[in-house]
XYZ file of C-alpha atoms in Angstrom:
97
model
C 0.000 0.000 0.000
C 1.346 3.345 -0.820
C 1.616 6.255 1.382
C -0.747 8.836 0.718
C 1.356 11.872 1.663
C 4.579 10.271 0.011
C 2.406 9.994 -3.343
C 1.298 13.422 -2.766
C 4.369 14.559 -2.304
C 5.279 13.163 -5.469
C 2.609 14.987 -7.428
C 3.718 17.931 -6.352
C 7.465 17.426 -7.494
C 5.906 15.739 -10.738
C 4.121 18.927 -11.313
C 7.146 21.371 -10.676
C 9.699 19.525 -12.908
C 7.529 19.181 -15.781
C 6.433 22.918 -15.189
C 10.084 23.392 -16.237
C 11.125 25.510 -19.366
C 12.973 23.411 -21.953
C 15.884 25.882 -22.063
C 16.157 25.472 -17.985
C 16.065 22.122 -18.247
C 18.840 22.471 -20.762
C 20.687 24.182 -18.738
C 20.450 22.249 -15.492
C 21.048 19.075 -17.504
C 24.476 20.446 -18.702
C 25.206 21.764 -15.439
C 24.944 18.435 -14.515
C 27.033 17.239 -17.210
C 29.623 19.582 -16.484
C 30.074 18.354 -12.856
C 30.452 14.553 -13.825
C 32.902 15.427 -16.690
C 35.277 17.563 -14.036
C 34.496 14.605 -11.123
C 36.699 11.521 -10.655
C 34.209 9.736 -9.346
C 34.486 7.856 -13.082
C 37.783 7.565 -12.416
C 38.175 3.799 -11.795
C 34.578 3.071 -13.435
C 34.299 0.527 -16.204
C 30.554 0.042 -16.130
C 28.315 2.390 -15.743
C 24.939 2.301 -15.495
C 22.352 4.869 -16.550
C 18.804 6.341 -17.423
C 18.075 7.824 -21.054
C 15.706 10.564 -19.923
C 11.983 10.809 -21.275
C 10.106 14.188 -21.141
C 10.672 16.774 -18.745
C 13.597 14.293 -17.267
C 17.105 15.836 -16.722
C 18.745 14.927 -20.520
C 21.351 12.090 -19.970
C 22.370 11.799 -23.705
C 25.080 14.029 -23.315
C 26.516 12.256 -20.308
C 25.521 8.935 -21.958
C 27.611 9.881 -25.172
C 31.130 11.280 -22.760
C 30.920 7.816 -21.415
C 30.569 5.991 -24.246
C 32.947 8.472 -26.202
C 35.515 7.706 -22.944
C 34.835 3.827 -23.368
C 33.362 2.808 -20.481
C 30.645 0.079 -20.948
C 27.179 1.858 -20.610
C 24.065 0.048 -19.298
C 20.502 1.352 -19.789
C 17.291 -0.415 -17.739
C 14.626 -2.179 -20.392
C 11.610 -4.430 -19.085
C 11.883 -8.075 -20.468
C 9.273 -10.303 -19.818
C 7.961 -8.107 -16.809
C 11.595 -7.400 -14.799
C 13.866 -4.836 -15.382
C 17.311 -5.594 -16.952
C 20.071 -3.576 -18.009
C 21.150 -3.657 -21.080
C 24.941 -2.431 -22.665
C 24.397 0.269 -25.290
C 26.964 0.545 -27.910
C 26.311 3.681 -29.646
C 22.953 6.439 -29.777
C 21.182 4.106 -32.328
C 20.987 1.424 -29.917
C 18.669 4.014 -27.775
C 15.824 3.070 -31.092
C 13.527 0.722 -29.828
């Protein structure tokens, strides 16, 4: 059973981020970039995994194309037979369904 004021809660943020200009979201998602490209916290990483982002989302394909482009192996989630797996993307036209 879900929590009624947690769920709420969630509306509310739900609301607010998709309530977000495209151009601010642009530039929060390469603010975002910006700080994982200057972190080492990718360092030692060979695998990374990910989210491709889907409408008012932060945009990962940046990020997803500096890791790729730095060749780590990348790892998006896809639903197979009801469960969640993660699969390696190669390139951007692995992202086509």
């Amino acid at each position: 059973m879900r929590d009624p004021s947690r769920e709420s809660l969630r509306q509310v943020l739900l609301k607010r981020r998709d309530a977000t200009s495209h151009e601010m979201l642009k530039i929060v998602s390469e603010s975002i970039r910006n700080i994982l490209r200057g972190s080492s916290l990718f360092d030692d990483i060979t695998n990374v995994g990910v989210y491709h982002a889907i409408g008012s989302e932060v945009m990962t394909s940046g990020i997803i194309q500096d890791l790729l482009g730095s060749g780590r192996n990348v790892f998006l989630p896809a639903i197979q037979n009801n469960v969640i797996v993660f699969k390696n993307v190669h390139g951007i036209k692995d992202l086509i369904p």
